[in-house]
Amino acid sequence: RKEVEQDPGPFNVPEGATVAFNCTYSNSASQSFFWYRQDCRKEPKLLMSVYSSGNEDGRFTAQLNRASQYISLLIRDSKLSDSATYLCVVSLSGGYNKLIFGAGTRLAVHP
Amino acid sequence: DTAVSQTPKYLVTQMGNDKSIKCEQNLGHDTMYWYKQDSKKFLKIMFSYNNKELIINETVPNRFSPKSPDKAHLNLHINSLELGDSAVYFCASSLQRTFQETQYFGPGTRLLVL
């Protein structure tokens, strides 16, 4: 079983749509959780950290359920510029910042 | 203005050759990383250095040898390149080694082994 599993995608949605990505992680020692965004042929960039209480950044809302080991990302009012691959990422506890990446979910927003 | 930079951006070489990739960060971070992203786009950590000390060493063939001359630089030397080494190699850095810290990635080095 992969340590971080994501929806396979791709998601093809029209502009203005709301889209949700799901992610599960297998290691209960995971302590920090993130969504990264990776554009085609570019480096990953942090989109947002994910907190147990849930957090929102503009059109993006992230949720974490530690009991179910489940993370989600909701994008409202999709823009063309949201087209990218969204990577679910966890970091284990301890003194090392070892990020475990999911394989990513590709989003294509069309006019 | 570049935060994390890598050279070269592209590298095409023959099997059996030895090559190096360089990484530099000007963020004043203590911790640097090497990741490999294979053809299936799966990103996996290889090594991490904290202030020139190796702290993460994943199951990577010993043909791969990282070196950190100072905390702003992390290089990756690969001996006897194989076809399976073809991938994109990303360098990253974070302020500290703890799990809460954001990692900032370089633009990647696309390695193709023929």
Coordinates of C-alpha atoms in Angstrom, one line a residue, chain A residues 2-4 31-32 34 36 38 40-46 49 87 91-103, chain B residues 10 31 33 35 37 40-45 55-56 58 90 94 96-108 110:
Chain A
K2 CA 1.4 3.5 -0.9
E3 CA 2.1 5.7 2.1
V4 CA 0.0 8.6 0.6
Q31 CA 2.4 15.1 12.0
S32 CA 2.3 17.7 9.3
F34 CA 0.3 19.9 3.1
Y36 CA 1.5 21.3 -3.0
Q38 CA 3.0 21.4 -9.5
C40 CA 3.7 21.1 -16.0
R41 CA 7.5 20.8 -16.1
K42 CA 7.9 23.0 -13.0
E43 CA 8.8 22.5 -9.4
P44 CA 6.3 21.7 -6.6
K45 CA 5.2 24.8 -4.7
L46 CA 3.4 24.9 -1.4
S49 CA -0.6 23.6 5.1
L87 CA 0.1 16.8 -4.5
S91 CA 5.6 14.7 7.1
L92 CA 6.4 12.3 9.8
S93 CA 7.1 13.3 13.4
G94 CA 10.6 13.4 14.7
G95 CA 13.5 15.5 14.0
Y96 CA 13.5 15.1 10.3
N97 CA 11.5 17.0 7.7
K98 CA 10.9 14.0 5.5
L99 CA 8.1 14.7 3.1
I100 CA 6.1 11.8 1.7
F101 CA 4.3 12.8 -1.5
G102 CA 1.3 11.3 -3.1
A103 CA 1.4 10.7 -6.8
Chain B
Y10 CA 19.0 19.7 -18.6
T31 CA 18.4 22.2 5.7
Y33 CA 17.2 18.0 0.2
Y35 CA 14.3 14.5 -4.5
Q37 CA 10.7 12.5 -9.7
K40 CA 5.3 8.3 -13.3
K41 CA 5.7 11.7 -11.7
F42 CA 6.2 10.2 -8.3
L43 CA 8.4 12.5 -6.1
K44 CA 10.6 10.7 -3.6
I45 CA 13.2 12.0 -1.1
I55 CA 20.4 13.4 8.2
I56 CA 18.3 11.5 5.7
E58 CA 17.0 6.8 1.9
F90 CA 14.8 18.5 -7.5
S94 CA 13.8 24.5 4.5
Q96 CA 15.2 24.1 9.8
R97 CA 15.0 20.3 9.8
T98 CA 11.7 20.0 11.8
F99 CA 8.6 18.6 10.2
Q100 CA 6.6 21.8 10.3
E101 CA 8.9 23.7 8.0
T102 CA 8.0 24.5 4.5
Q103 CA 10.3 23.2 1.8
Y104 CA 11.1 25.4 -1.2
F105 CA 12.0 23.6 -4.4
G106 CA 14.5 24.4 -7.1
P107 CA 13.4 24.3 -10.8
G108 CA 14.7 20.8 -11.3
R110 CA 16.1 16.9 -16.2

